[in-house]
Amino acid sequence: MTSGDFQLSAPVSARRIVVAMSGGVDSSVVAALAARTGAETIGVTLQLYDHGEATGRKGACCAGRDIRDARAVCDRLGIAHYVFDHESRFRESVIDDFADEYLAGRTPIPCVKCNMGVKFTDLFRLARDLGADCLATGHYVRRVMGAEGAELHRAADPARDQSYFLFATTSEQLDFLRFPLGGMPKPRVREIAAELGLLVAGKPDSQDICFVPDGDYASLVKKLRPTADTAGDIVDEAGSKLGEHKGLIHFTVGQRRGLEIGGQAEPLYVLRLDAATRQVVVGPKRALAVAAARITDINWIGGNHTGPLTAKVRSLAKPVPARLDGDRLVFDQPEYGVAPGQAAVLYAGDRVLGGGWIAETERAQSALAA
């Protein structure tokens, strides 16, 4: 077992590493790798939400279970473990934002907002308050030292890569962060956990947004914003009514299922959501073709890079050739399923150059002419 990416300037005996621990196998192995360096290692867990309240099941405190798992790992490794209550901050900056974005007809990505705020900003402050030399996390990305300093790169295992969710990481944060798992495949991480006798070695990975463990986003939004399920019309681009819907929160750009509109010459897809009129605008797949997108709040960590780049506009999409012209991201070829509210992340090969939030899109001429 290697100690991973923990290069620090201080002698080992003087080092202090803070590890962000969620109670899962990834962060637990990071803690083990940190402890193996000989540095003082401290596990920190943020209590972000009440799982029982999120699911409506009394006594189902997942946050409590995960905290217990993290503490058990720290006890096994012989390191300190602290828990900090950030539930109110998480609710305001992540959960409320999630609900409001859906109400505005956009498709939110709460994991990015969490990393931008509660996880990195707040954990940075906590780690520094604890006198740490670095903050280590279980994210599957790589921190590579380049000519201009620390760079953010995709994980070695493409199936596990989480770089899309970390585009808002700043250069200052990269100097302080460590990602020991970025060069490992997930099976090896579980092997390390099993070798160390950690009870979380076989713990399943979370598949949904953490505060919506059952995947029912609409129910959560309705609970937070009772007007979210207000019905409206499903219309074509000419404004002709084709059907009705039970709330914008049930739809996102590019969606085909759930429209329940029959008798059409070709399949229909969601083209856009109009929060003002509560209309779901639909059309054929070719109408989804986008030539460019305006992006806001651009975070650039690409240094002096001026060469070709690729852009990824959904977490599961492949990066495609594009260019950045001010705040306009122009695609070499029409791109589909580009939704306001999502992130556009920019790459040069495996290196993350930065990214921003998709505010609006420009239809491809081929789609307009169809």
XYZ file of N, CA, C and O in Angstrom, residues 228-311:
336
model
N -44.428 24.068 -6.032
C -43.616 23.482 -7.099
C -44.381 22.538 -8.003
O -43.989 22.303 -9.142
N -45.485 21.976 -7.516
C -46.227 21.009 -8.332
C -47.426 21.656 -9.029
O -48.382 20.963 -9.411
N -47.364 22.979 -9.214
C -48.441 23.655 -9.937
C -48.468 23.173 -11.380
O -47.452 23.153 -12.070
N -49.634 22.781 -11.852
C -49.768 22.241 -13.202
C -49.598 23.323 -14.259
O -49.681 24.529 -13.982
N -49.363 22.883 -15.485
C -49.211 23.803 -16.605
C -49.398 23.062 -17.907
O -49.762 21.882 -17.930
N -49.147 23.766 -18.998
C -49.354 23.185 -20.325
C -48.049 22.667 -20.930
O -46.973 23.216 -20.693
N -48.185 21.634 -21.721
C -47.110 21.166 -22.586
C -47.437 21.684 -23.974
O -48.527 21.419 -24.504
N -46.523 22.456 -24.549
C -46.782 23.098 -25.836
C -45.664 22.813 -26.828
O -44.543 22.477 -26.436
N -45.975 22.959 -28.123
C -44.914 22.861 -29.125
C -44.293 24.242 -29.290
O -44.695 25.208 -28.621
N -43.331 24.373 -30.190
C -42.608 25.645 -30.311
C -43.485 26.766 -30.857
O -43.164 27.944 -30.687
N -44.565 26.407 -31.497
C -45.495 27.421 -32.003
C -46.481 27.864 -30.926
O -47.275 28.789 -31.129
N -46.436 27.217 -29.770
C -47.326 27.576 -28.674
C -48.608 26.783 -28.622
O -49.458 27.028 -27.757
N -48.763 25.826 -29.527
C -49.976 25.015 -29.533
C -49.960 24.013 -28.376
O -48.952 23.326 -28.164
N -51.055 23.919 -27.664
C -51.127 23.026 -26.513
C -51.232 21.575 -26.966
O -52.074 21.219 -27.791
N -50.370 20.736 -26.420
C -50.354 19.313 -26.739
C -50.788 18.452 -25.559
O -51.138 17.286 -25.734
N -50.729 19.011 -24.376
C -51.068 18.253 -23.185
C -50.882 19.089 -21.941
O -50.698 20.306 -22.015
N -50.910 18.439 -20.788
C -50.723 19.118 -19.511
C -49.697 18.370 -18.668
O -49.473 17.174 -18.877
N -49.091 19.079 -17.730
C -48.115 18.456 -16.825
C -48.472 18.807 -15.382
O -49.295 19.694 -15.133
N -47.820 18.122 -14.438
C -48.136 18.312 -13.017
C -47.064 19.100 -12.274
O -47.011 19.079 -11.049
N -46.208 19.792 -13.008
C -45.182 20.605 -12.364
C -43.877 20.559 -13.130
O -43.454 19.491 -13.588
N -43.213 21.714 -13.274
C -41.943 21.782 -14.003
C -40.867 20.919 -13.368
O -39.932 20.486 -14.049
N -41.002 20.661 -12.064
C -39.972 19.904 -11.353
C -39.834 18.471 -11.848
O -38.868 17.794 -11.511
N -40.780 18.015 -12.642
C -40.727 16.641 -13.150
C -39.976 16.532 -14.479
O -39.874 15.445 -15.032
N -39.441 17.673 -14.979
C -38.847 17.666 -16.312
C -37.481 18.347 -16.342
O -37.174 19.203 -15.513
N -36.684 17.968 -17.343
C -35.417 18.634 -17.607
C -35.177 18.597 -19.108
O -35.760 17.777 -19.838
N -34.335 19.484 -19.593
C -34.070 19.576 -21.031
C -33.512 18.247 -21.552
O -32.625 17.649 -20.954
N -34.059 17.804 -22.677
C -33.626 16.562 -23.297
C -34.445 15.355 -22.881
O -34.288 14.269 -23.447
N -35.324 15.526 -21.909
C -36.131 14.415 -21.403
C -37.195 14.003 -22.414
O -37.793 14.840 -23.092
N -37.418 12.704 -22.520
C -38.447 12.184 -23.420
C -39.564 11.501 -22.639
O -40.746 11.652 -22.965
N -39.195 10.751 -21.620
C -40.195 10.012 -20.858
C -41.054 10.944 -20.001
O -40.602 11.991 -19.568
N -42.276 10.517 -19.752
C -43.148 11.250 -18.841
C -43.992 12.322 -19.492
O -44.809 12.957 -18.822
N -43.826 12.556 -20.798
C -44.632 13.580 -21.464
C -46.056 13.098 -21.717
O -47.001 13.889 -21.687
N -46.199 11.811 -21.980
C -47.522 11.198 -22.179
C -48.331 11.923 -23.245
O -49.498 12.278 -23.046
N -47.669 12.145 -24.387
C -48.343 12.773 -25.528
C -48.317 11.783 -26.682
O -47.253 11.382 -27.153
N -49.457 11.379 -27.127
C -49.531 10.414 -28.220
C -49.947 11.057 -29.525
O -50.259 12.254 -29.596
N -49.931 10.267 -30.578
C -50.412 10.718 -31.866
C -49.502 11.660 -32.606
O -49.945 12.372 -33.526
N -48.218 11.699 -32.244
C -47.273 12.584 -32.913
C -46.511 11.837 -33.999
O -46.292 10.626 -33.910
N -46.085 12.576 -35.017
C -45.380 11.958 -36.144
C -44.007 11.436 -35.749
O -43.493 10.499 -36.355
N -43.391 12.031 -34.723
C -42.067 11.611 -34.261
C -41.967 11.851 -32.763
O -42.736 12.622 -32.195
N -41.026 11.184 -32.104
C -40.889 11.363 -30.650
C -40.610 12.819 -30.283
O -39.931 13.534 -31.020
N -41.134 13.231 -29.139
C -40.945 14.592 -28.661
C -40.037 14.616 -27.434
O -40.061 13.704 -26.609
N -39.266 15.688 -27.321
C -38.329 15.862 -26.221
C -38.559 17.240 -25.591
O -39.038 18.168 -26.250
N -38.179 17.370 -24.333
C -38.275 18.674 -23.674
C -37.176 19.581 -24.236
O -35.988 19.260 -24.162
N -37.589 20.723 -24.794
C -36.635 21.684 -25.353
C -36.258 22.767 -24.348
O -35.112 23.191 -24.271
N -37.237 23.212 -23.600
C -36.974 24.220 -22.569
C -38.139 24.271 -21.597
O -39.235 23.790 -21.901
N -37.885 24.884 -20.451
C -38.893 25.039 -19.402
C -39.080 26.525 -19.150
O -38.107 27.240 -18.891
N -40.304 26.988 -19.223
C -40.606 28.406 -19.025
C -41.236 28.585 -17.653
O -42.423 28.284 -17.456
N -40.436 29.059 -16.710
C -40.931 29.188 -15.339
C -42.023 30.248 -15.231
O -42.937 30.126 -14.413
N -41.958 31.295 -16.055
C -42.942 32.386 -15.973
C -44.330 31.917 -16.373
O -45.333 32.286 -15.750
N -44.412 31.112 -17.423
C -45.720 30.647 -17.907
C -46.034 29.226 -17.454
O -47.123 28.726 -17.720
N -45.047 28.577 -16.806
C -45.152 27.182 -16.377
C -45.393 26.239 -17.563
O -46.056 25.213 -17.427
N -44.841 26.601 -18.689
C -44.978 25.765 -19.873
C -43.758 24.871 -20.077
O -42.624 25.300 -19.866
N -44.017 23.640 -20.491
C -42.967 22.721 -20.935
C -43.021 22.740 -22.454
O -44.030 22.341 -23.051
N -41.959 23.236 -23.079
C -41.909 23.354 -24.531
C -41.222 22.116 -25.100
O -40.107 21.777 -24.678
N -41.864 21.453 -26.040
C -41.339 20.201 -26.576
C -41.171 20.297 -28.091
O -41.738 21.173 -28.754
N -40.368 19.361 -28.620
C -40.145 19.323 -30.052
C -39.349 18.092 -30.422
O -38.972 17.290 -29.553
N -39.064 17.896 -31.714
C -38.290 16.736 -32.155
C -36.849 16.817 -31.690
O -36.360 17.894 -31.323
N -36.153 15.701 -31.721
C -34.786 15.645 -31.214
C -33.873 16.638 -31.902
O -32.994 17.237 -31.263
N -34.040 16.850 -33.207
C -33.154 17.771 -33.930
C -33.227 19.192 -33.370
O -32.295 19.977 -33.500
N -34.369 19.532 -32.739
C -34.522 20.869 -32.171
C -33.699 21.067 -30.905
O -33.593 22.181 -30.392
N -33.122 19.983 -30.388
C -32.258 20.074 -29.204
C -30.840 20.493 -29.550
O -30.039 20.792 -28.661
N -30.499 20.496 -30.846
C -29.127 20.800 -31.254
C -28.739 22.223 -30.853
O -29.427 23.195 -31.175
N -27.626 22.345 -30.139
C -27.153 23.631 -29.629
C -25.785 23.960 -30.234
O -24.890 23.112 -30.276
N -25.641 25.185 -30.706
C -24.373 25.618 -31.301
C -23.450 26.245 -30.270
O -22.222 26.131 -30.364
N -24.027 26.917 -29.284
C -23.220 27.616 -28.279
C -24.032 27.798 -27.012
O -25.264 27.647 -26.999
N -23.339 28.126 -25.945
C -23.998 28.380 -24.667
C -23.301 29.538 -23.971
O -22.074 29.680 -24.061
N -24.080 30.364 -23.335
C -23.485 31.429 -22.517
C -23.280 30.901 -21.111
O -24.206 30.329 -20.520
N -22.070 31.057 -20.606
C -21.776 30.548 -19.272
C -21.395 31.697 -18.342
O -20.793 32.691 -18.760
N -21.767 31.559 -17.099
C -21.529 32.604 -16.108
C -20.633 32.084 -14.983
O -20.419 30.885 -14.839
N -20.146 33.020 -14.184
C -19.321 32.697 -13.008
C -18.187 31.745 -13.391
O -17.960 30.720 -12.740
N -17.463 32.101 -14.424
C -16.389 31.243 -14.920
C -15.234 31.199 -13.920
O -14.749 32.233 -13.457
N -14.824 29.989 -13.585
C -13.644 29.778 -12.744
C -12.549 29.213 -13.637
O -12.724 28.172 -14.269
N -11.406 29.901 -13.695
C -10.316 29.472 -14.584
C -9.115 29.049 -13.753
O -8.584 29.827 -12.963
N -8.697 27.808 -13.925
C -7.490 27.315 -13.240
C -6.515 26.743 -14.268
O -5.648 25.945 -13.933
N -6.677 27.187 -15.521
C -5.855 26.661 -16.609
C -4.587 27.433 -16.876
O -3.921 27.184 -17.890
N -4.234 28.388 -16.012
C -3.000 29.142 -16.212
C -3.011 29.894 -17.532
O -3.979 30.561 -17.887
N -1.930 29.777 -18.277
C -1.796 30.504 -19.533
C -2.234 29.686 -20.752
O -1.848 30.006 -21.879
N -3.002 28.648 -20.542
C -3.404 27.799 -21.655
C -4.230 28.580 -22.681
O -5.205 29.250 -22.337
N -3.819 28.499 -23.940
C -4.541 29.174 -25.018
C -4.829 28.227 -26.186
O -5.329 28.658 -27.220
N -4.494 26.970 -26.044
C -4.660 26.010 -27.127
C -6.054 25.422 -27.198
O -6.993 25.916 -26.560
N -6.208 24.348 -27.961
C -7.508 23.692 -28.112
C -8.033 23.187 -26.768
O -7.253 22.848 -25.871
N -9.340 23.149 -26.671
C -9.945 22.623 -25.456
C -11.171 21.806 -25.792
O -11.688 21.865 -26.908
N -11.620 21.050 -24.820
C -12.875 20.308 -24.953
C -13.784 20.728 -23.811
O -13.322 21.247 -22.787
N -15.080 20.505 -23.984
C -16.064 20.903 -22.983
C -16.985 19.741 -22.666
O -17.389 18.981 -23.544
